[in-house]
Short mmCIF file of C-alpha atoms and ligand atoms in Angstrom, two decimals:
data_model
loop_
_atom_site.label_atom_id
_atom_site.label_comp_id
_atom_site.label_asym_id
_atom_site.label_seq_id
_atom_site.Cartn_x
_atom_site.Cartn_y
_atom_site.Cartn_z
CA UNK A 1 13.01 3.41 -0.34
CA UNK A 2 12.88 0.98 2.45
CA UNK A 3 10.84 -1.96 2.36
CA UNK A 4 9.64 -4.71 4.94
CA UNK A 5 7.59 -7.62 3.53
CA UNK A 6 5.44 -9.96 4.76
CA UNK A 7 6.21 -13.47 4.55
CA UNK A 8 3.82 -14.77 1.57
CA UNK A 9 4.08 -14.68 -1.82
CA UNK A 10 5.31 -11.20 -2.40
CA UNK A 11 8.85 -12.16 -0.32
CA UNK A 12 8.91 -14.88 -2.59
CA UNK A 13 9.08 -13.65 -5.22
CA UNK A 14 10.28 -10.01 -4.00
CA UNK A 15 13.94 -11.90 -2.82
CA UNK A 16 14.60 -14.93 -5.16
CA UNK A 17 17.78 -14.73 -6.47
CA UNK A 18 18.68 -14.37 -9.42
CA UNK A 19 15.49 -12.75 -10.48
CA UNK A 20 14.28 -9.72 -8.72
CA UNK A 21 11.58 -6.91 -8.92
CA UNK A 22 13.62 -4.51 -7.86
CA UNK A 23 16.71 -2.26 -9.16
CA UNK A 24 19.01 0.68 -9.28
CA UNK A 25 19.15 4.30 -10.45
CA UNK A 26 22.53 5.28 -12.52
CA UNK A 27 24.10 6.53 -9.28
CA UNK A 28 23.52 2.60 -8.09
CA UNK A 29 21.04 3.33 -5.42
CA UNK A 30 17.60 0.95 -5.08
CA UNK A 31 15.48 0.01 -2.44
CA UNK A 32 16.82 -1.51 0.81
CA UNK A 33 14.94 -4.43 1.40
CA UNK A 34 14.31 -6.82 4.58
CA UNK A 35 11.60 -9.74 5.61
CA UNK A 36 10.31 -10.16 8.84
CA UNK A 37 7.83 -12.96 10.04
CA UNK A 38 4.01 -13.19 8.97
CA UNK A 39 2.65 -12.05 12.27
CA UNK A 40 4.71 -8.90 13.28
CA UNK A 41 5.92 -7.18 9.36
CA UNK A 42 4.03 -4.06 9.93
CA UNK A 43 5.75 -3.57 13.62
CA UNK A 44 8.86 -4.48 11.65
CA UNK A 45 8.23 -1.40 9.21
CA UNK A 46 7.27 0.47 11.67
CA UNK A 47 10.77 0.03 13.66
CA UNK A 48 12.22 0.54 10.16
CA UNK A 49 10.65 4.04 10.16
CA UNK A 50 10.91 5.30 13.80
CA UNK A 51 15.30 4.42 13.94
CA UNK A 52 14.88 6.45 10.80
CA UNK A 53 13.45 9.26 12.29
CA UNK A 54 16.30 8.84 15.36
CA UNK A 55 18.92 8.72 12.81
CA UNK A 56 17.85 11.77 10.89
CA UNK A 57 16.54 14.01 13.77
CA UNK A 58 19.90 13.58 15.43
CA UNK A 59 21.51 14.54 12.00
CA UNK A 60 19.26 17.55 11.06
CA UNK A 61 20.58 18.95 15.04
CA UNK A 62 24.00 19.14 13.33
CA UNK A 63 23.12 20.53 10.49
CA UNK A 64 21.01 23.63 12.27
CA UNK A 65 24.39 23.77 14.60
CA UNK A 66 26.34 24.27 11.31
CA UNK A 67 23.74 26.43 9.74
CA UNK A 68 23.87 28.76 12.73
CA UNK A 69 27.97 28.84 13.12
CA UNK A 70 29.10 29.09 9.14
CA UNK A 71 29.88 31.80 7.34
CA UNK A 72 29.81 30.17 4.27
CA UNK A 73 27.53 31.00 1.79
CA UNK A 74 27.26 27.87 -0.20
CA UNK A 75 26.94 25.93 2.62
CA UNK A 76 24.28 28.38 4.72
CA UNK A 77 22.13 28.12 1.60
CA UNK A 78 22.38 24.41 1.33
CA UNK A 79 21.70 23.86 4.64
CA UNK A 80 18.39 25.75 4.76
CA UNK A 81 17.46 24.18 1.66
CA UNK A 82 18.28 21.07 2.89
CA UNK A 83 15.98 21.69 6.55
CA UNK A 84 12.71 23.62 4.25
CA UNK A 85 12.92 19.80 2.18
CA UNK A 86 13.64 17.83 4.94
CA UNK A 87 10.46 15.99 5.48
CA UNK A 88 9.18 16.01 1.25
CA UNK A 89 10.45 12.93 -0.22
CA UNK A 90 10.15 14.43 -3.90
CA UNK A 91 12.57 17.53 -2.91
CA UNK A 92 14.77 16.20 0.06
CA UNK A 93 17.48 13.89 -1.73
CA UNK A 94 18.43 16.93 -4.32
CA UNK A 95 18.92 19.08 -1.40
CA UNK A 96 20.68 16.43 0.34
CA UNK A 97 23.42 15.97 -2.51
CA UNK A 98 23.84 19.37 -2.22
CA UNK A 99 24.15 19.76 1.29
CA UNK A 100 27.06 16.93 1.16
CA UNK A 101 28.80 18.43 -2.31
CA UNK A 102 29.02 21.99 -0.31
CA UNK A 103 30.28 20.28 3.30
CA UNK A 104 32.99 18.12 1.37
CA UNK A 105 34.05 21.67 -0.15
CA UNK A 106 34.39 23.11 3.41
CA UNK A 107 37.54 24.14 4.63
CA UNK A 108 37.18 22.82 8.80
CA UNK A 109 37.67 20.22 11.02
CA UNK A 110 34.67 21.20 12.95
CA UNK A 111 32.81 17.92 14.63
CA UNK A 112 29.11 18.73 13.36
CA UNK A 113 30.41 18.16 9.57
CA UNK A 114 32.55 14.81 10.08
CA UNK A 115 29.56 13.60 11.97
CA UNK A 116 27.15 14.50 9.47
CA UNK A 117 29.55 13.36 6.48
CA UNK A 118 30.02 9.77 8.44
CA UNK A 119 26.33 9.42 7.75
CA UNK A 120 25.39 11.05 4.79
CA UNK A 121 23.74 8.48 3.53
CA UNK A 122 20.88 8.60 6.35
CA UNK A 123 20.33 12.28 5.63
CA UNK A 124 17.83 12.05 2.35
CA UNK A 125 14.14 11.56 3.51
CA UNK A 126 13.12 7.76 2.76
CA UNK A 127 10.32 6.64 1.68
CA UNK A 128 9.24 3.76 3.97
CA UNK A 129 6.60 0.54 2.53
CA UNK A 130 5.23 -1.97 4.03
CA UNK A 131 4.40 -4.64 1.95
CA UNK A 132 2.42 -8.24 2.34
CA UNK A 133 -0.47 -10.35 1.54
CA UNK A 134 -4.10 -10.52 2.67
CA UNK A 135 -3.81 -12.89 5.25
CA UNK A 136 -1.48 -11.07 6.75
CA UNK A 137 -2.80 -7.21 6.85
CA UNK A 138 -6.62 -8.55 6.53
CA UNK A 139 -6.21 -11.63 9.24
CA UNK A 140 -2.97 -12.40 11.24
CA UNK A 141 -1.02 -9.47 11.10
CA UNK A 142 -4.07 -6.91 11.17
CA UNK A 143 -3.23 -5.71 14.83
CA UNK A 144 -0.41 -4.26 13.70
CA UNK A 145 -1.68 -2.78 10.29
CA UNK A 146 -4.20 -0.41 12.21
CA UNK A 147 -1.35 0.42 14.99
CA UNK A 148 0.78 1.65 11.78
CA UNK A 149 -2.34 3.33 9.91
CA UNK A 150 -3.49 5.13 13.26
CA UNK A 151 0.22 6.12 14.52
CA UNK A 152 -0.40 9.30 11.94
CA UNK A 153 3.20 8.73 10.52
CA UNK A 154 4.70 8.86 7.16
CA UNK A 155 4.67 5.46 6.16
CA UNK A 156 2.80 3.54 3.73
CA UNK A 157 1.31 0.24 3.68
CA UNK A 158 0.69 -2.05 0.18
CA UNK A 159 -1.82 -5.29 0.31
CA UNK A 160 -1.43 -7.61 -2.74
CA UNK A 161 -4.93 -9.62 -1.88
CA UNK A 162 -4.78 -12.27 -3.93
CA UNK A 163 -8.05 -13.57 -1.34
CA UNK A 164 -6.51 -16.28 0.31
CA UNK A 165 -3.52 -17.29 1.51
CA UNK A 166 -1.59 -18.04 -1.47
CA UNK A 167 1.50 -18.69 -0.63
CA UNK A 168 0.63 -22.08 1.76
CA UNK A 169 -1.83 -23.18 -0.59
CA UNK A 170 -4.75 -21.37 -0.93
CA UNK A 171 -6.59 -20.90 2.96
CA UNK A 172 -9.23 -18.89 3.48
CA UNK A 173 -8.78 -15.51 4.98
CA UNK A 174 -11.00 -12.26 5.80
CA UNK A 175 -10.50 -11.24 2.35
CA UNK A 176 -12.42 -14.17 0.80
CA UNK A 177 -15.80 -13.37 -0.62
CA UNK A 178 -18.60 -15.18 -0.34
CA UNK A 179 -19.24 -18.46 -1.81
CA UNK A 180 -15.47 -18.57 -3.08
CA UNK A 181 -14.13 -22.03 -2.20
CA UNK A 182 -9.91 -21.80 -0.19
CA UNK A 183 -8.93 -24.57 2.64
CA UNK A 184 -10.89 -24.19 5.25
CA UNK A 185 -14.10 -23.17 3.79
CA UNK A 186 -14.25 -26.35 1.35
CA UNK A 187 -18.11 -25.62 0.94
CA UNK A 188 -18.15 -22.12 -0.19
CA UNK A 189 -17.23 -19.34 2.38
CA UNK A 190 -20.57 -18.52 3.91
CA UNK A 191 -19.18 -14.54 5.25
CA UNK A 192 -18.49 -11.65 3.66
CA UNK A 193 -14.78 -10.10 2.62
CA UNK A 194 -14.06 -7.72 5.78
CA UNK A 195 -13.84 -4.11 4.33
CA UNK A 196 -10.39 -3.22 5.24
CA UNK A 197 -10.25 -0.18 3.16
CA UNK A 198 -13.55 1.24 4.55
CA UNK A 199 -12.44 0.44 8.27
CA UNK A 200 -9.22 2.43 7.72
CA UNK A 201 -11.13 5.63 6.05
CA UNK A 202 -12.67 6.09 9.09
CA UNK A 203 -9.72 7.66 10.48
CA UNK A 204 -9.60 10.20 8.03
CA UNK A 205 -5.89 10.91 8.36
CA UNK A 206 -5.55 7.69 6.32
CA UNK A 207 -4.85 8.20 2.86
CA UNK A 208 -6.62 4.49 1.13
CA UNK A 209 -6.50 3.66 -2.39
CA UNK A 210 -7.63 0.33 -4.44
CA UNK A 211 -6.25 -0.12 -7.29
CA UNK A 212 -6.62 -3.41 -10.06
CA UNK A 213 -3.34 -2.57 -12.16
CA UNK A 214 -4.97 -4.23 -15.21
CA UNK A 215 -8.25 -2.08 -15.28
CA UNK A 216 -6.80 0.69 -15.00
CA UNK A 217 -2.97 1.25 -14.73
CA UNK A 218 -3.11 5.43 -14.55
CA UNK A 219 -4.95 5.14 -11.80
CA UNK A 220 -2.54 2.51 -10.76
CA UNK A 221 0.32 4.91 -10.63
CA UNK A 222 -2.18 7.99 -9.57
CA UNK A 223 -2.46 6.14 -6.12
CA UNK A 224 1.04 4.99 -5.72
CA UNK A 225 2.34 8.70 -6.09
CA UNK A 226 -0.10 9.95 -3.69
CA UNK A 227 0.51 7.60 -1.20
CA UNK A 228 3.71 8.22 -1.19
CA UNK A 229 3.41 11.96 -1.31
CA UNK A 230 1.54 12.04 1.68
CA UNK A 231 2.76 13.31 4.36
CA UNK A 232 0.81 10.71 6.71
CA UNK A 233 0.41 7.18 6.56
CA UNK A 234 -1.55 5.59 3.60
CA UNK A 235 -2.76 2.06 2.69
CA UNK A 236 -2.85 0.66 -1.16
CA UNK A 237 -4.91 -2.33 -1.42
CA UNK A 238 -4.01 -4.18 -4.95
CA UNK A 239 -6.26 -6.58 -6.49
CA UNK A 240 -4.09 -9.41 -7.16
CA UNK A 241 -5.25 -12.72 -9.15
CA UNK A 242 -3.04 -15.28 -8.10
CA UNK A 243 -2.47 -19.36 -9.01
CA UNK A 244 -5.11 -20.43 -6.52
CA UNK A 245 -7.56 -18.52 -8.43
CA UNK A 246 -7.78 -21.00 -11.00
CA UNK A 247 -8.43 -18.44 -13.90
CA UNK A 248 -10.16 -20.67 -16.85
CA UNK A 249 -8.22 -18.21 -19.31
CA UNK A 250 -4.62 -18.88 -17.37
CA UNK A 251 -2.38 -17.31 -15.51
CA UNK A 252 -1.15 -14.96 -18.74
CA UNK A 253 -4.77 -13.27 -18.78
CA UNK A 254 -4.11 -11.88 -14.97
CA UNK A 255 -4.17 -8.20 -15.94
CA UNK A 256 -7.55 -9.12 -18.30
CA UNK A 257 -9.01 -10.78 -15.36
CA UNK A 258 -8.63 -7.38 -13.31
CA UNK A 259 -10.35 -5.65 -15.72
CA UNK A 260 -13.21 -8.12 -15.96
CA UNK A 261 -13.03 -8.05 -12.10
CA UNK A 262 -13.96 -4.08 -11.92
CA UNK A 263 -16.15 -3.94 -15.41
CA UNK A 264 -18.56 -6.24 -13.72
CA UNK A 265 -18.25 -4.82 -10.18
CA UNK A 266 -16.44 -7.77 -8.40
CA UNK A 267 -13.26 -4.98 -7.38
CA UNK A 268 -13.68 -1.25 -7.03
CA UNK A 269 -10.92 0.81 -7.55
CA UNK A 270 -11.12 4.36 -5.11
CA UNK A 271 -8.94 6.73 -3.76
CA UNK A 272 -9.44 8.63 -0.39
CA UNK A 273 -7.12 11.86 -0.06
CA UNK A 274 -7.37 13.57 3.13
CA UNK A 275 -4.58 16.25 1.57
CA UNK A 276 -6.78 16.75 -1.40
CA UNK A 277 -7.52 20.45 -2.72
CA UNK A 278 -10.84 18.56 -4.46
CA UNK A 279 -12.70 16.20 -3.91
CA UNK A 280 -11.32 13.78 -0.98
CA UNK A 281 -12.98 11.23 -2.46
CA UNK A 282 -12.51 9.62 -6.14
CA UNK A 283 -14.65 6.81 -7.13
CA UNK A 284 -12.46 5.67 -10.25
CA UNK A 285 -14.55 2.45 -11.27
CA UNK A 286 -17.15 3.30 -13.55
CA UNK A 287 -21.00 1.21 -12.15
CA UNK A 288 -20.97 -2.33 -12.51
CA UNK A 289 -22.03 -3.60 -16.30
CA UNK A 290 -25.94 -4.67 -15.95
CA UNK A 291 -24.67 -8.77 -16.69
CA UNK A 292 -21.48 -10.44 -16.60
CA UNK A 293 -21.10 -10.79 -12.60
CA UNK A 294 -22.27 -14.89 -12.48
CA UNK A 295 -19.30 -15.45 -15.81
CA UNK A 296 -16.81 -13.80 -14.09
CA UNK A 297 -17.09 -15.74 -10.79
CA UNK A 298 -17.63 -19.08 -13.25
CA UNK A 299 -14.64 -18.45 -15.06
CA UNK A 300 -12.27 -19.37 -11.88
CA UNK A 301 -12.21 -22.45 -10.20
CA UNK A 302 -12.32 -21.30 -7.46
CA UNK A 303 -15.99 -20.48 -7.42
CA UNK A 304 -16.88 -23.17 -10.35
CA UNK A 305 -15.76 -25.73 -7.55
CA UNK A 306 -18.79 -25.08 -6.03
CA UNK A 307 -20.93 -25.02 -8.31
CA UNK A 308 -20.34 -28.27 -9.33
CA UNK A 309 -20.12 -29.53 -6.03
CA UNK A 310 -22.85 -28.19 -4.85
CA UNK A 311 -24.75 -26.13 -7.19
CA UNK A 312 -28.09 -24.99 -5.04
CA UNK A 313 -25.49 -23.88 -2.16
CA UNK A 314 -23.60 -21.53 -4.90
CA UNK A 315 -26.60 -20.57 -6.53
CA UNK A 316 -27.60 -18.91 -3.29
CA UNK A 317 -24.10 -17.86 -2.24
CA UNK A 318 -23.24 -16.06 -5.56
CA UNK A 319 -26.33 -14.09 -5.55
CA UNK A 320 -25.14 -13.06 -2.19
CA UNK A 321 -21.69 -12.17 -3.68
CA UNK A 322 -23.23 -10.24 -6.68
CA UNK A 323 -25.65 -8.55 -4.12
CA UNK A 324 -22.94 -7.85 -1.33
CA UNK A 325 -20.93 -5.99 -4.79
CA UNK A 326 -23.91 -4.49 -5.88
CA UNK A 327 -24.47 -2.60 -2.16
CA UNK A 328 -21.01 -2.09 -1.84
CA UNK A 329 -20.24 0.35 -5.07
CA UNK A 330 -23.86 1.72 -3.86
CA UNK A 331 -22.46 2.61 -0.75
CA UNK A 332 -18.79 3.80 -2.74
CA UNK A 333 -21.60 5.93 -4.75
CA UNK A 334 -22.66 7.56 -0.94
CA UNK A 335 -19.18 8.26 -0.54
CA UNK A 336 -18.35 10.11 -3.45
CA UNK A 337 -21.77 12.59 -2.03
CA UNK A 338 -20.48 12.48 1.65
CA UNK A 339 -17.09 14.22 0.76
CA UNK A 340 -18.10 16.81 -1.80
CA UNK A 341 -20.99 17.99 0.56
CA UNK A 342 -18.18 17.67 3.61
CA UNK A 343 -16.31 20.25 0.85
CA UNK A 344 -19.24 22.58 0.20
CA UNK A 345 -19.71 22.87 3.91
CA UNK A 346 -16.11 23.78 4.46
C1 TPP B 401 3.73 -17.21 12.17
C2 TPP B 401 3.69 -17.88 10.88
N1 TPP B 401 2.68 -18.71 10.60
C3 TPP B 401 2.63 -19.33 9.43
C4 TPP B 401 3.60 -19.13 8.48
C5 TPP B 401 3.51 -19.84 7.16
N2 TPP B 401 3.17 -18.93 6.12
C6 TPP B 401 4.09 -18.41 5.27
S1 TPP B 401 3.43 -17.46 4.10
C7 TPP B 401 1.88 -17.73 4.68
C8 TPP B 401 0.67 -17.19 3.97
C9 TPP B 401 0.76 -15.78 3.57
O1 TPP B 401 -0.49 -15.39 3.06
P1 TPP B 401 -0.77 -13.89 2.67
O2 TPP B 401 -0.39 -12.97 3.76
O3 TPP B 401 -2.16 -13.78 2.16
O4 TPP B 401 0.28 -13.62 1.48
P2 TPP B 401 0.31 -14.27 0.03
O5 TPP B 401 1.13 -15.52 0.11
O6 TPP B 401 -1.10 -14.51 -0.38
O7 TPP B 401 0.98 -13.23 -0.82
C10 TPP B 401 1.89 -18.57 5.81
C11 TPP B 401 0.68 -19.03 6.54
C12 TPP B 401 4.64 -18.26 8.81
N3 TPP B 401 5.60 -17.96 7.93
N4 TPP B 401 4.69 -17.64 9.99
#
């Protein structure tokens, strides 16, 4: 797995030593991981991917040559094994330890296997993320979030929108809802969260996912394997509760908070599967509970702010933010109709 984060929280605390997220398997291998500025990461993933590609497509020429000139058996079978796998991540890296195991056992000095031994560890399919905050895949680095999404590649992008700019302090972004108080929009923010997930559906070569780890982690793990099973590029937007928040419970009750986020209809969690057999679409939240919307934006500070401050202005922007949630798992609700008809009709 290669990895390029955003600057933000997540390369915070994704690289501080000597705590880290990340680790190895017994053979000692983990993810390769590298942090590029705020405004270009998803260009910077996207080079990641494409010298990739170079490395491996050169490679794969070698190993048709050998393919084509050996006579041995263990190797001709490893090779084609190797070239059927070569673009499944799941499949490619056992095929690739066998394609090395039989070229170390060949007898020859030919070129094509020195060359392709050199770099054996380029050969195995990786799986290429993207990873970074709201403000920069929703705001600043957004250009190059649809360049990736549309560029029809295997690569996959994850959002952790915490719904501001966390890691400077809280600033508003295109992620904040309405009426929720960041730098910048001291008053209340008087727009709505841009729909980042919707905008990249329309592609439809986009696999998108939301996912709120603490409402529902199978679902959770559903879209994570998906994404990265599909052959095309895919987006993963994570609901993310973060400091600036100002949960009344604390910072402990983050995962409860998710689920009290999609119970009452503040976050949906979806998936969108072009490669589906089924149903493209999978509406995973169940419909907002009839009350509870008005606590859950009281019980963070950053919307209770307002209130206080100003409590005819929130009155009249949180009914806009309950109303905008309301319409939007309405129009989730079309969705799910739109793709199985789009089935039948196939
Ligand atoms: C070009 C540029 N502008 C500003 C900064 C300062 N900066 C570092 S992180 C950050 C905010 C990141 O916010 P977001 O993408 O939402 O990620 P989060 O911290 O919320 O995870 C900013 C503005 C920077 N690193 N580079």
């Amino acid at each position: 797995m290669y990895i390029a984060n955003a600057t933000g929280c997540s390369s915070i605390w994704g690289n501080s030593s000597p705590s880290t997220p990340y680790t190895v398997t017994p053979e000692g291998k983990g993810p390769a991981w590298s942090n590029s500025l705020f405004e270009d990461n998803a260009e910077f993933g996207y080079g990641m991917l494409l010298a990739q590609n170079t490395i491996r497509d050169r490679l794969k020429a070698k190993v048709e040559k050998i393919a084509e000139k050996t006579t041995d058996e263990a190797v001709k079978a490893a090779a084609a094994e190797y070239l059927e796998t070569y673009t499944v991540g799941a499949t490619n890296g056992t095929a690739t330890d066998k394609l090395v195991a039989a070229l170390e056992a060949l007898d020859c000095d030919c070129e094509e296997r020195a060359e392709v031994l050199k770099n054996k560890d380029f050969l195995a399919k990786k799986s290429q993320w993207i990873f970074g905050g709201d403000g920069w895949a929703y705001d600043i680095g957004y250009g190059g979030v649809d360049h990736v999404l549309a560029s029809k590649k295997d690569i996959n992008i994850m959002v952790f929108d915490t719904e501001v700019y966390s890691n400077t302090g809280g600033q508003s972004s295109k992620a904040t809802k309405t009426g929720a108080t960041a730098q910048f929009a001291a008053g209340g923010k008087e727009t709505k969260k841009k729909d980042l997930a919707g905008m990249a559906m329309t592609y439809g070569y986009v696999y998108v996912a939301q996912i709120a780890m603490g409402a529902d982690f199978n679902q959770t793990v559903k879209a994570i394997a998906e994404a990265e099973a599909y052959p095309g590029p895919s987006l993963i937007i994570a609901y993310a509760p973060c400091i600036n928040h100002g949960i009344k419970k604390g910072m402990s009750k983050a995962q409860t908070e998710e689920q009290l986020a999609v119970e009452c209809g503040y976050w949906n969690n979806f998936r969108y599967n072009p490669a589906a057999e089924g149903d493209k679409f999978s509406l995973d939240s169940k419909a907002p509970k009839a009350e509870g919307y008005q606590d859950f934006l009281n019980g963070e500070v950053r919307y209770n702010a307002l209130k206080r401050a100003n409590p005819a202005k929130a009155d009249k922007l949180f009914a806009l933010n309950e109303q905008e949630a309301m319409e939007r798992y309405d129009y989730l609700n079309k969705l799910v109709t739109v793709y199985a008809a789009e089935k039948e009709d196939k």
